[in-house]
PDB file of C-alpha atoms in Angstrom:
ATOM      1  CA  MET A 160     105.533  15.672  63.469  1.00 36.00           C
ATOM      2  CA  ASN A 161     105.224  13.115  60.646  1.00 43.00           C
ATOM      3  CA  SER A 162     102.185  10.957  61.479  1.00 46.00           C
ATOM      4  CA  THR A 163     103.838   7.974  59.734  1.00 53.00           C
ATOM      5  CA  ALA A 164     107.194   8.256  61.520  1.00 60.00           C
ATOM      6  CA  GLY A 165     108.421   4.822  62.545  1.00 88.00           C
ATOM      7  CA  LEU A 166     105.807   2.991  60.449  1.00 91.00           C
ATOM      8  CA  LEU A 167     107.000  -0.459  59.331  1.00 94.00           C
ATOM      9  CA  ALA A 168     105.960  -2.382  56.229  1.00 91.00           C
ATOM     10  CA  PRO A 169     105.932  -6.215  56.086  1.00 91.00           C
ATOM     11  CA  PHE A 170     109.362  -6.348  54.430  1.00 90.00           C
ATOM     12  CA  ASN A 171     110.726  -4.327  57.382  1.00 93.00           C
ATOM     13  CA  THR A 172     109.397  -6.819  59.931  1.00 95.00           C
ATOM     14  CA  ALA A 173     109.958 -10.134  58.114  1.00 93.00           C
ATOM     15  CA  HIS A 174     113.344 -10.844  59.726  1.00 95.00           C
ATOM     16  CA  ALA A 175     112.196  -9.905  63.235  1.00 95.00           C
ATOM     17  CA  LEU A 176     109.118 -12.146  62.931  1.00 96.00           C
ATOM     18  CA  GLU A 177     111.007 -15.254  61.794  1.00 95.00           C
ATOM     19  CA  GLY A 178     110.023 -18.036  64.196  1.00 94.00           C
ATOM     20  CA  SER A 179     107.326 -15.859  65.763  1.00 96.00           C
ATOM     21  CA  ALA A 180     103.639 -16.738  66.012  1.00 97.00           C
ATOM     22  CA  PHE A 181     102.868 -13.283  64.637  1.00 97.00           C
ATOM     23  CA  VAL A 182     102.069 -12.388  61.029  1.00 96.00           C
ATOM     24  CA  HIS A 183     102.212  -8.835  59.671  1.00 96.00           C
ATOM     25  CA  PHE A 184      98.936  -8.243  57.831  1.00 94.00           C
ATOM     26  CA  ASP A 185      96.790  -5.231  56.978  1.00 91.00           C
ATOM     27  CA  GLY A 186      98.709  -2.795  59.171  1.00 92.00           C
ATOM     28  CA  ALA A 187      98.880  -4.983  62.293  1.00 95.00           C
ATOM     29  CA  LEU A 188     100.596  -8.019  63.803  1.00 97.00           C
ATOM     30  CA  HIS A 189      98.279 -11.014  64.297  1.00 97.00           C
ATOM     31  CA  ALA A 190      98.744 -14.231  66.295  1.00 97.00           C
ATOM     32  CA  SER A 191      96.558 -16.971  67.767  1.00 97.00           C
ATOM     33  CA  PHE A 192      97.335 -19.464  70.516  1.00 98.00           C
ATOM     34  CA  ALA A 193      95.705 -22.580  71.949  1.00 97.00           C
ATOM     35  CA  THR A 194      95.675 -23.214  75.698  1.00 96.00           C
ATOM     36  CA  THR A 195      94.596 -26.190  77.755  1.00 95.00           C
ATOM     37  CA  ASP A 196      91.388 -24.552  78.986  1.00 94.00           C
ATOM     38  CA  PHE A 197      89.654 -21.248  79.628  1.00 95.00           C
ATOM     39  CA  ASN A 198      91.505 -20.560  82.884  1.00 95.00           C
ATOM     40  CA  ALA A 199      94.837 -21.021  81.135  1.00 96.00           C
ATOM     41  CA  ALA A 200      93.716 -18.625  78.412  1.00 96.00           C
ATOM     42  CA  VAL A 201      92.737 -16.021  81.008  1.00 96.00           C
ATOM     43  CA  MET A 202      96.071 -16.428  82.785  1.00 96.00           C
ATOM     44  CA  PHE A 203      97.877 -15.894  79.498  1.00 97.00           C
ATOM     45  CA  VAL A 204      95.892 -12.722  78.785  1.00 97.00           C
ATOM     46  CA  ASN A 205      96.540 -11.429  82.296  1.00 97.00           C
ATOM     47  CA  ARG A 206     100.293 -11.909  81.911  1.00 97.00           C
ATOM     48  CA  VAL A 207     100.261 -10.130  78.563  1.00 98.00           C
ATOM     49  CA  ALA A 208      98.164  -7.330  80.093  1.00 97.00           C
ATOM     50  CA  GLN A 209     100.776  -6.777  82.800  1.00 97.00           C
ATOM     51  CA  ALA A 210     103.548  -6.546  80.217  1.00 96.00           C
ATOM     52  CA  ALA A 211     101.482  -4.260  77.983  1.00 97.00           C
ATOM     53  CA  ASP A 212     100.692  -1.953  80.899  1.00 96.00           C
ATOM     54  CA  ALA A 213     104.402  -1.677  81.656  1.00 96.00           C
ATOM     55  CA  MET A 214     104.964  -0.600  78.031  1.00 95.00           C
ATOM     56  CA  ASN A 215     101.835   1.580  77.892  1.00 94.00           C
ATOM     57  CA  HIS A 216     101.124  -0.169  74.599  1.00 94.00           C
ATOM     58  CA  HIS A 217      98.048  -2.367  74.563  1.00 92.00           C
ATOM     59  CA  PRO A 218      96.906  -5.079  72.110  1.00 95.00           C
ATOM     60  CA  ASP A 219      93.443  -5.974  70.938  1.00 94.00           C
ATOM     61  CA  VAL A 220      92.572  -9.366  72.427  1.00 96.00           C
ATOM     62  CA  THR A 221      90.044 -12.078  71.596  1.00 94.00           C
ATOM     63  CA  LEU A 222      89.443 -14.664  74.306  1.00 95.00           C
ATOM     64  CA  GLY A 223      87.623 -17.979  74.015  1.00 92.00           C
ATOM     65  CA  TYR A 224      87.614 -21.438  75.539  1.00 91.00           C
ATOM     66  CA  GLY A 225      91.205 -22.542  75.217  1.00 91.00           C
ATOM     67  CA  ASN A 226      92.179 -19.952  72.649  1.00 93.00           C
ATOM     68  CA  VAL A 227      93.549 -16.422  72.597  1.00 96.00           C
ATOM     69  CA  GLY A 228      94.131 -14.033  69.708  1.00 96.00           C
ATOM     70  CA  PHE A 229      96.231 -10.856  69.685  1.00 97.00           C
ATOM     71  CA  ARG A 230      96.284  -7.926  67.270  1.00 96.00           C
ATOM     72  CA  LEU A 231      99.105  -5.415  67.746  1.00 97.00           C
ATOM     73  CA  ARG A 232      98.977  -1.984  66.126  1.00 95.00           C
ATOM     74  CA  SER A 233     100.302   1.492  66.924  1.00 94.00           C
ATOM     75  CA  HIS A 234      97.190   3.611  66.543  1.00 88.00           C
ATOM     76  CA  ASP A 235      99.080   6.900  66.655  1.00 87.00           C
ATOM     77  CA  VAL A 236     100.708   6.149  63.283  1.00 88.00           C
ATOM     78  CA  GLY A 237      98.081   3.781  61.901  1.00 86.00           C
ATOM     79  CA  GLY A 238     100.233   0.677  61.575  1.00 93.00           C
ATOM     80  CA  VAL A 239     103.088  -1.422  62.908  1.00 96.00           C
ATOM     81  CA  THR A 240     106.091   0.083  64.707  1.00 96.00           C
ATOM     82  CA  ALA A 241     109.037  -1.183  66.743  1.00 96.00           C
ATOM     83  CA  ARG A 242     106.772  -1.080  69.811  1.00 96.00           C
ATOM     84  CA  ASP A 243     104.582  -3.759  68.274  1.00 97.00           C
ATOM     85  CA  LEU A 244     107.575  -5.953  67.467  1.00 97.00           C
ATOM     86  CA  LYS A 245     108.765  -5.616  71.066  1.00 97.00           C
ATOM     87  CA  LEU A 246     105.356  -6.584  72.455  1.00 97.00           C
ATOM     88  CA  ALA A 247     105.077  -9.472  69.975  1.00 98.00           C
ATOM     89  CA  ALA A 248     108.375 -10.869  71.256  1.00 97.00           C
ATOM     90  CA  ILE A 249     107.091 -10.597  74.825  1.00 97.00           C
ATOM     91  CA  VAL A 250     103.866 -12.401  73.920  1.00 98.00           C
ATOM     92  CA  ASP A 251     105.822 -15.163  72.176  1.00 98.00           C
ATOM     93  CA  GLY A 252     107.971 -15.570  75.291  1.00 97.00           C
ATOM     94  CA  LEU A 253     104.988 -15.705  77.625  1.00 98.00           C
ATOM     95  CA  ALA A 254     103.286 -18.262  75.381  1.00 97.00           C
ATOM     96  CA  SER A 255     106.331 -20.496  75.582  1.00 96.00           C
ATOM     97  CA  ALA A 256     106.603 -20.104  79.351  1.00 96.00           C
ATOM     98  CA  LEU A 257     102.902 -20.858  79.896  1.00 96.00           C
ATOM     99  CA  GLY A 258     102.660 -23.745  77.452  1.00 95.00           C
ATOM    100  CA  ALA A 259     100.348 -21.955  74.999  1.00 97.00           C
ATOM    101  CA  GLU A 260     100.577 -23.461  71.517  1.00 97.00           C
ATOM    102  CA  ALA A 261     101.043 -21.097  68.593  1.00 97.00           C
ATOM    103  CA  LEU A 262      98.466 -21.679  65.855  1.00 95.00           C
ATOM    104  CA  ILE A 263      98.944 -20.955  62.169  1.00 90.00           C
ATOM    105  CA  ALA A 264      97.802 -17.362  61.747  1.00 84.00           C
ATOM    106  CA  ARG A 265      95.616 -16.820  58.675  1.00 88.00           C
ATOM    107  CA  PRO A 266      94.281 -13.287  59.123  1.00 91.00           C
ATOM    108  CA  ALA A 267      91.903 -11.932  56.494  1.00 91.00           C
ATOM    109  CA  ARG A 268      89.857  -8.827  55.745  1.00 91.00           C
ATOM    110  CA  TYR A 269      86.558  -8.643  53.885  1.00 93.00           C
ATOM    111  CA  ASP A 270      85.319  -5.529  52.067  1.00 95.00           C
ATOM    112  CA  LEU A 271      82.053  -5.067  50.203  1.00 94.00           C
ATOM    113  CA  ALA A 272      82.372  -3.186  46.897  1.00 94.00           C
ATOM    114  CA  ILE A 273      79.395  -1.528  45.187  1.00 93.00           C
ATOM    115  CA  ASP A 274      79.658  -0.436  41.547  1.00 92.00           C
ATOM    116  CA  CYS A 275      77.945   2.908  40.969  1.00 92.00           C
ATOM    117  CA  THR A 276      77.894   6.008  38.790  1.00 91.00           C
ATOM    118  CA  ASP A 277      77.245   8.429  41.692  1.00 93.00           C
ATOM    119  CA  ALA A 278      78.597   7.330  45.064  1.00 93.00           C
ATOM    120  CA  ASP A 279      77.419  10.495  46.799  1.00 94.00           C
ATOM    121  CA  ALA A 280      73.831   9.729  45.772  1.00 94.00           C
ATOM    122  CA  ILE A 281      73.723   6.186  47.141  1.00 94.00           C
ATOM    123  CA  ARG A 282      76.087   6.402  50.114  1.00 95.00           C
ATOM    124  CA  PRO A 283      73.469   7.831  52.547  1.00 95.00           C
ATOM    125  CA  PHE A 284      71.160   4.902  51.744  1.00 95.00           C
ATOM    126  CA  TRP A 285      73.811   2.340  52.645  1.00 95.00           C
ATOM    127  CA  ALA A 286      74.961   4.279  55.706  1.00 95.00           C
ATOM    128  CA  ALA A 287      71.390   4.344  57.012  1.00 94.00           C
ATOM    129  CA  ALA A 288      70.685   0.715  56.152  1.00 90.00           C
ATOM    130  CA  LEU A 289      73.827  -0.606  57.851  1.00 92.00           C
ATOM    131  CA  ASN A 290      74.129   2.060  60.588  1.00 95.00           C
ATOM    132  CA  TYR A 291      77.648   2.768  59.339  1.00 96.00           C
ATOM    133  CA  GLU A 292      79.856   5.864  59.539  1.00 96.00           C
ATOM    134  CA  GLU A 293      81.706   7.676  56.756  1.00 95.00           C
ATOM    135  CA  LEU A 294      85.502   7.449  56.575  1.00 92.00           C
ATOM    136  CA  ALA A 295      87.865   8.978  54.031  1.00 90.00           C
ATOM    137  CA  GLY A 296      89.417   6.178  51.985  1.00 81.00           C
ATOM    138  CA  VAL A 297      91.979   5.802  49.212  1.00 79.00           C
ATOM    139  CA  ASP A 298      89.393   6.048  46.424  1.00 79.00           C
ATOM    140  CA  GLY A 299      86.846   8.326  48.093  1.00 89.00           C
ATOM    141  CA  ILE A 300      84.576   8.099  51.099  1.00 94.00           C
ATOM    142  CA  ASP A 301      84.054   4.597  52.521  1.00 95.00           C
ATOM    143  CA  LEU A 302      81.516   3.348  55.044  1.00 96.00           C
ATOM    144  CA  VAL A 303      82.711   1.531  58.157  1.00 95.00           C
ATOM    145  CA  ASP A 304      81.114  -0.321  61.044  1.00 95.00           C
ATOM    146  CA  PRO A 305      81.584   1.887  64.152  1.00 93.00           C
ATOM    147  CA  ARG A 306      82.000  -1.315  66.185  1.00 89.00           C
ATOM    148  CA  GLY A 307      84.903  -2.358  63.988  1.00 85.00           C
ATOM    149  CA  ILE A 308      83.344  -5.770  63.316  1.00 86.00           C
ATOM    150  CA  ALA A 309      81.508  -5.932  59.983  1.00 91.00           C
ATOM    151  CA  PRO A 310      83.101  -5.434  56.522  1.00 93.00           C
ATOM    152  CA  LYS A 311      83.926  -2.013  55.131  1.00 94.00           C
ATOM    153  CA  VAL A 312      81.806  -0.826  52.186  1.00 95.00           C
ATOM    154  CA  TRP A 313      83.482   1.070  49.347  1.00 95.00           C
ATOM    155  CA  PHE A 314      82.121   2.438  46.090  1.00 94.00           C
ATOM    156  CA  GLN A 315      83.679   1.610  42.716  1.00 90.00           C
ATOM    157  CA  HIS A 316      82.980   4.282  40.117  1.00 89.00           C
ATOM    158  CA  MET A 317      81.539   3.368  36.706  1.00 87.00           C
ATOM    159  CA  GLU A 318      81.122   5.819  33.855  1.00 83.00           C
ATOM    160  CA  ILE A 319      78.212   3.784  32.485  1.00 81.00           C
ATOM    161  CA  ALA A 320      76.016   1.663  34.750  1.00 75.00           C
ATOM    162  CA  ARG A 321      76.322  -2.078  34.094  1.00 73.00           C
ATOM    163  CA  THR A 322      73.111  -4.061  33.779  1.00 74.00           C
ATOM    164  CA  ASP A 323      74.557  -7.407  32.661  1.00 72.00           C
ATOM    165  CA  ARG A 324      76.228  -8.404  35.945  1.00 72.00           C
ATOM    166  CA  ASN A 325      75.949  -8.232  39.693  1.00 77.00           C
ATOM    167  CA  ARG A 326      77.121  -4.790  40.791  1.00 87.00           C
ATOM    168  CA  VAL A 327      77.985  -5.819  44.374  1.00 91.00           C
ATOM    169  CA  HIS A 328      80.983  -8.038  45.086  1.00 91.00           C
ATOM    170  CA  LEU A 329      83.243  -9.051  47.975  1.00 91.00           C
ATOM    171  CA  ASP A 330      86.957  -8.305  48.241  1.00 94.00           C
ATOM    172  CA  VAL A 331      88.816 -10.914  50.294  1.00 93.00           C
ATOM    173  CA  TYR A 332      92.214  -9.731  51.554  1.00 92.00           C
ATOM    174  CA  VAL A 333      94.691 -12.417  52.638  1.00 92.00           C
ATOM    175  CA  THR A 334      98.442 -12.521  53.186  1.00 88.00           C
ATOM    176  CA  GLY A 335     100.547 -12.467  50.031  1.00 84.00           C
ATOM    177  CA  ASP A 336     101.779 -16.035  50.438  1.00 83.00           C
ATOM    178  CA  GLU A 337      98.203 -17.321  50.776  1.00 89.00           C
ATOM    179  CA  ALA A 338      96.572 -15.462  47.876  1.00 91.00           C
ATOM    180  CA  GLU A 339      97.453 -17.813  45.003  1.00 93.00           C
ATOM    181  CA  GLU A 340      96.527 -20.831  47.127  1.00 92.00           C
ATOM    182  CA  ARG A 341      93.133 -19.263  47.885  1.00 93.00           C
ATOM    183  CA  VAL A 342      92.547 -18.615  44.168  1.00 94.00           C
ATOM    184  CA  GLN A 343      93.302 -22.255  43.353  1.00 94.00           C
ATOM    185  CA  ILE A 344      90.971 -23.494  46.099  1.00 95.00           C
ATOM    186  CA  ILE A 345      88.165 -21.325  44.709  1.00 95.00           C
ATOM    187  CA  VAL A 346      88.723 -22.666  41.178  1.00 94.00           C
ATOM    188  CA  GLU A 347      88.692 -26.243  42.476  1.00 94.00           C
ATOM    189  CA  ALA A 348      85.405 -25.450  44.238  1.00 93.00           C
ATOM    190  CA  GLY A 349      83.771 -24.577  40.909  1.00 92.00           C
ATOM    191  CA  GLY A 350      84.856 -20.973  40.468  1.00 93.00           C
ATOM    192  CA  THR A 351      86.030 -19.398  37.228  1.00 94.00           C
ATOM    193  CA  LEU A 352      89.103 -17.178  37.077  1.00 95.00           C
ATOM    194  CA  LEU A 353      87.923 -14.127  35.107  1.00 94.00           C
ATOM    195  CA  THR A 354      91.235 -12.280  35.100  1.00 95.00           C
ATOM    196  CA  ASP A 355      94.647 -12.345  36.724  1.00 95.00           C
ATOM    197  CA  GLU A 356      95.946  -9.285  34.889  1.00 95.00           C
ATOM    198  CA  HIS A 357      96.340  -7.418  38.190  1.00 92.00           C
ATOM    199  CA  ALA A 358      98.002 -10.313  40.055  1.00 92.00           C
ATOM    200  CA  PRO A 359      99.619 -10.527  42.517  1.00 91.00           C
ATOM    201  CA  ASP A 360      97.628  -7.519  43.784  1.00 91.00           C
ATOM    202  CA  TRP A 361      94.252  -9.081  43.025  1.00 93.00           C
ATOM    203  CA  TRP A 362      92.461 -11.788  41.047  1.00 96.00           C
ATOM    204  CA  VAL A 363      88.807 -11.658  39.875  1.00 94.00           C
ATOM    205  CA  LEU A 364      86.765 -14.859  40.076  1.00 93.00           C
ATOM    206  CA  ALA A 365      83.100 -15.793  39.665  1.00 93.00           C
ATOM    207  CA  ASP A 366      80.758 -18.577  40.714  1.00 92.00           C
ATOM    208  CA  VAL A 367      78.721 -20.579  38.198  1.00 88.00           C
ATOM    209  CA  GLU A 368      76.023 -17.890  38.140  1.00 83.00           C
ATOM    210  CA  GLY A 369      78.474 -15.053  37.499  1.00 87.00           C
ATOM    211  CA  ASN A 370      78.622 -13.540  40.999  1.00 87.00           C
ATOM    212  CA  GLU A 371      82.109 -12.125  41.426  1.00 90.00           C
ATOM    213  CA  ILE A 372      84.726 -11.993  44.158  1.00 93.00           C
ATOM    214  CA  CYS A 373      88.210 -10.477  44.248  1.00 94.00           C
ATOM    215  CA  VAL A 374      91.024 -12.193  46.097  1.00 94.00           C
ATOM    216  CA  CYS A 375      93.506  -9.491  47.101  1.00 93.00           C
ATOM    217  CA  SER A 376      97.012  -9.545  48.576  1.00 88.00           C
ATOM    218  CA  ALA A 377      97.381  -7.231  51.547  1.00 72.00           C
ATOM    219  CA  THR A 378     100.647  -5.320  51.185  1.00 63.00           C
ATOM    220  CA  LEU A 379     100.600  -2.919  54.163  1.00 58.00           C
TER     221      LEU A 379
END
C-alpha cells in the first residue's frame, strides 16, 4: 500500500477551506477559537471529542482559559487527507453552534540549523545536550524533541568551516501568504535582508550584529 495514498497538498484543500477557521500548514490543518470562559472551552472540546470518536480520527488539542486550538493530521500517511477536511468542517460547525469565535490562525514552525563539516561527529553531542532523538530527514539525520515541543535541529553541511559568522541560525516557517510580510516586519525592526535569491521558498536576514535567520514558506 502506498503510504502517501490520499495525501493532500495545500492547493488541494484551498477550496474546501474557504470560509473555514482552519489553515493548511506544515502537513496539518490548524485552527484556534476563543470562548467565553474555561467551561465553554471544555464543552467545545468535549463536543469535538465525541465527533472525533465517532470518526475514529482524533485531533491534537490545546486548551486554555477561553481558548482552544486544534491540529488535524492523518498520522498514517504523514499529512492531511479527506478525513481531516471532514473533521475540520465538523469543528467549524460546532464552533458556530456553541458561539466559539474563530481566531486568525498564524501557525509557525521553528527549526535550529547548525553549520558543520561533519554532522556525524557533532550530532551525538547535541542529542545528549538536548535529550533529543534521531530522525531521518530530507537532508540527512535530524534531531527531534521526543515530546514534540521544542524546535527540530538539523545540520547544514559545509565543505570548509566558516569562522567569520555565527554557524547556528533559526529557520522560521510560516504560511506562504505571511512570509513576505514577516520579512518586511523584520527589516523594519532593524534587520538586513542578506538575500532573497531563493524566495519565495526562503529569505536570509541578519540582525545588526550579523546573527542570521531564515524566513521560510511552508509548502506541504
